[in-house]
Short mmCIF file of C-alpha atoms in Angstrom, two decimals:
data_model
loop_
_atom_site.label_atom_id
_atom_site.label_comp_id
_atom_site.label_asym_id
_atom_site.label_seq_id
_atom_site.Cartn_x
_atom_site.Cartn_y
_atom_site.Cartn_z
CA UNK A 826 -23.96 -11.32 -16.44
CA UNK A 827 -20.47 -10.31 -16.58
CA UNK A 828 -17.64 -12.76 -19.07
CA UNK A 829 -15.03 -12.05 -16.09
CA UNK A 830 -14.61 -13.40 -13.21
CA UNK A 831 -12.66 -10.24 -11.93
CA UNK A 832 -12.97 -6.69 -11.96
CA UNK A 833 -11.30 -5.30 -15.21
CA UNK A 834 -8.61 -3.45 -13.50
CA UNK A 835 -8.03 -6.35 -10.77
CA UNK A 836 -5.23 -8.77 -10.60
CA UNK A 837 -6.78 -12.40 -9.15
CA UNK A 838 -5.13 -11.80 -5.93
CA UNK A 839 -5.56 -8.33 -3.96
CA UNK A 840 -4.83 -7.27 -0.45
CA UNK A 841 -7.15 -6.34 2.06
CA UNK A 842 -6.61 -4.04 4.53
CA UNK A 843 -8.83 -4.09 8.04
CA UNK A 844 -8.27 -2.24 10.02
CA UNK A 845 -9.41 1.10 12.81
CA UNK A 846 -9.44 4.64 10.89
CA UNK A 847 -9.79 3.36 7.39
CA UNK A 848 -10.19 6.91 6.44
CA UNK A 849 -7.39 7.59 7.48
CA UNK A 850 -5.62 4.87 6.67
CA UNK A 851 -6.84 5.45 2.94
CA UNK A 852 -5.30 9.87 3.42
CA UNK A 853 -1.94 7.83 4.64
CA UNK A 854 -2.01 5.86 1.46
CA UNK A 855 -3.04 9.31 -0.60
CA UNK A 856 -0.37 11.25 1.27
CA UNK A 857 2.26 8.89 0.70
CA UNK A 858 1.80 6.87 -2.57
CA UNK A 859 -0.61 9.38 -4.41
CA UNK A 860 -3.39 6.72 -4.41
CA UNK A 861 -6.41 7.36 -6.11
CA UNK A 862 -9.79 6.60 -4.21
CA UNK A 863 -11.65 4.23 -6.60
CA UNK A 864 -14.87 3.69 -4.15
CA UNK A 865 -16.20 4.28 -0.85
CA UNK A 866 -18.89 2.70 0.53
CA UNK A 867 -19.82 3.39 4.09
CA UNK A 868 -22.18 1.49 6.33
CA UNK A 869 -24.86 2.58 8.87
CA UNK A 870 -23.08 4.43 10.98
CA UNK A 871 -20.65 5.99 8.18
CA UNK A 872 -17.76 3.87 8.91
CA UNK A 873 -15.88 2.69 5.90
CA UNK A 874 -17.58 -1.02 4.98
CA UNK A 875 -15.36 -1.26 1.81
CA UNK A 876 -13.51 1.16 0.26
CA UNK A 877 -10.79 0.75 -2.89
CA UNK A 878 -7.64 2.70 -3.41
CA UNK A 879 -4.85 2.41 -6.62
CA UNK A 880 -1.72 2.92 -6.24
CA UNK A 881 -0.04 2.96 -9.66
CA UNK A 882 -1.09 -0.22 -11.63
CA UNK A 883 -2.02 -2.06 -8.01
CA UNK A 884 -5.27 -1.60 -6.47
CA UNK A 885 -5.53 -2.68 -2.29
CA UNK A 886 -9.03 -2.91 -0.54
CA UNK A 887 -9.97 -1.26 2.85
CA UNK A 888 -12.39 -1.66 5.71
CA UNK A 889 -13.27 -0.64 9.01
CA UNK A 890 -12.76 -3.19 11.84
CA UNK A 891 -15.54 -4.49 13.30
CA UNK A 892 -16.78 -7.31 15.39
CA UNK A 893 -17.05 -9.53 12.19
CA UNK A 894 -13.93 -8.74 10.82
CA UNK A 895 -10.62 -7.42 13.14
CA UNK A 896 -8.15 -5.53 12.43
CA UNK A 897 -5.31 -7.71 11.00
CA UNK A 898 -1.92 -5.39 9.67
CA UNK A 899 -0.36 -6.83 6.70
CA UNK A 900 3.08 -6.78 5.13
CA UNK A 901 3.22 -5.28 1.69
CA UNK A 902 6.52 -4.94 -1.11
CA UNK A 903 5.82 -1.91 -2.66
CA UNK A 904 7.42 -0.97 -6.21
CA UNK A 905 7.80 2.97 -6.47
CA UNK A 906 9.74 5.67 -8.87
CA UNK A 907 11.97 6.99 -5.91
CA UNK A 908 12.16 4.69 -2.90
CA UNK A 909 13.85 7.59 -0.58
CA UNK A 910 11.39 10.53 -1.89
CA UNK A 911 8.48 7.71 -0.83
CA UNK A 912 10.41 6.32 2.25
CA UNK A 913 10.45 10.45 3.57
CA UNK A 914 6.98 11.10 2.95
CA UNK A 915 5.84 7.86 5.04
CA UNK A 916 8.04 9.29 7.81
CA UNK A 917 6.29 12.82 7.65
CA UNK A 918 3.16 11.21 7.25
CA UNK A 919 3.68 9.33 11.09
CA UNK A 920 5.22 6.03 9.96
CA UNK A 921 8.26 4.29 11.73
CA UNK A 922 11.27 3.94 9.90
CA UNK A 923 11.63 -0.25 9.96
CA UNK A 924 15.07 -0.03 7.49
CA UNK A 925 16.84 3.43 6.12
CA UNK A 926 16.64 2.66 2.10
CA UNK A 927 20.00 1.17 1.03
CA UNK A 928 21.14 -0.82 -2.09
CA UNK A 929 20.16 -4.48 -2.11
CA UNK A 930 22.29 -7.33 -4.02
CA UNK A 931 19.18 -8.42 -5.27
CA UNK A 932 18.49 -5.10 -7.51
CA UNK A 933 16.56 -3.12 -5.23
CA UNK A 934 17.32 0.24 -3.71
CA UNK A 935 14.64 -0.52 -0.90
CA UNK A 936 14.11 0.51 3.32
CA UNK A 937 10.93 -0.09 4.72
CA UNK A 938 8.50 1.65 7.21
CA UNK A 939 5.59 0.67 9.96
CA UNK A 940 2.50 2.86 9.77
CA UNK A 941 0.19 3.65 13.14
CA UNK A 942 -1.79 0.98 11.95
CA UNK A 943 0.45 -2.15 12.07
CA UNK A 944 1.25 -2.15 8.61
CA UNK A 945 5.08 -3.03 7.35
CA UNK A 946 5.81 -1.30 3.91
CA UNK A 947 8.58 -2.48 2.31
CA UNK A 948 9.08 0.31 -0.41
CA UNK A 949 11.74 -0.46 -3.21
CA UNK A 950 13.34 1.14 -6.39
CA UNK A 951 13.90 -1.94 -9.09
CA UNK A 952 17.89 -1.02 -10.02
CA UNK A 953 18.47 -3.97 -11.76
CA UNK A 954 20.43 -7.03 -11.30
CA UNK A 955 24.48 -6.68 -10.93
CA UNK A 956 25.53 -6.39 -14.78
CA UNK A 957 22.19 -5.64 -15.64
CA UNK A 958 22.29 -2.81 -18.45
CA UNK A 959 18.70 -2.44 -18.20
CA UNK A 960 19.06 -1.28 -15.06
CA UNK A 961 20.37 2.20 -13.56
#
C-alpha cells in the first residue's frame, strides 16, 4: 500500500485538461514548452483516456472529451526561462496572441496566448520585484 497520498513527483493540486485532440493538444504542449510525455493511456477506441505531460517541475493531466466528461479550457500562469522565445513558439505552433509580452510592475516580463483548444496561457519571465537585486 503506498505511505503517500500523492504521486511522488505531484504537487496536491494539478490541472486537468479535457478536452477534443488530446494528442494534439499534448504535441502543442511538446512543441511549445518541451514537455515530456510521462503516460498515455488510451481507451477502446484509442482515444486518449488519461494521459500526463511535465513541463519543467509542473506536471498537467490530459483527456479526451467525451460524453462523461466535456471539454472545459482552462486558464494557466506559466513560469518559463524566456517568456518571448516561448510566447513565439505558441504563435508558430497556431495559438492567438491574447497580450504581446511586456514588463509587468509586479516582476514579470509576461504576454499571454489562446491555443485552438480554448486554453489561455499566461506565459511569464520572474524579473524580480522593483529594487530587487535578485532579480535581472
Amino acid at each position: 500500500m503506498a505511505t503517500h497520498h500523492k504521486p511522488p513527483t505531484f504537487t496536491a493540486v494539478t490541472p486537468y485538461l479535457t478536452t477534443t485532440g488530446a494528442d494534439d493538444l499534448i504535441a502543442f504542449l511538446q512543441q511549445v514548452f518541451g514537455a515530456q510525455l510521462v503516460d498515455r493511456h488510451t481507451d477502446e477506441s484509442g482515444r486518449v483516456a488519461h494521459a500526463t505531460v511535465r513541463i519543467d517541475d509542473a506536471v498537467l493531466e490530459v483527456s479526451e472529451a467525451n460524453d462523461t466528461w466535456k471539454a472545459m479550457p482552462l486558464a494557466l500562469h506559466v513560469y518559463v526561462p524566456d517568456v518571448d522565445a516561448t510566447y513565439k513558439r505558441a504563435i508558430d505552433a497556431g495559438a492567438r496572441s491574447t497580450m504581446e509580452p511586456k514588463l509587468h510592475d509586479y516582476g514579470e516580463r509576461g504576454g499571454g496566448v489562446q491555443d485552438r483548444w480554448g486554453n489561455h496561457w499566461f506565459l511569464a519571465t520572474y524579473v524580480g520585484q522593483p529594487g530587487d537585486k535578485g532579480g535581472s
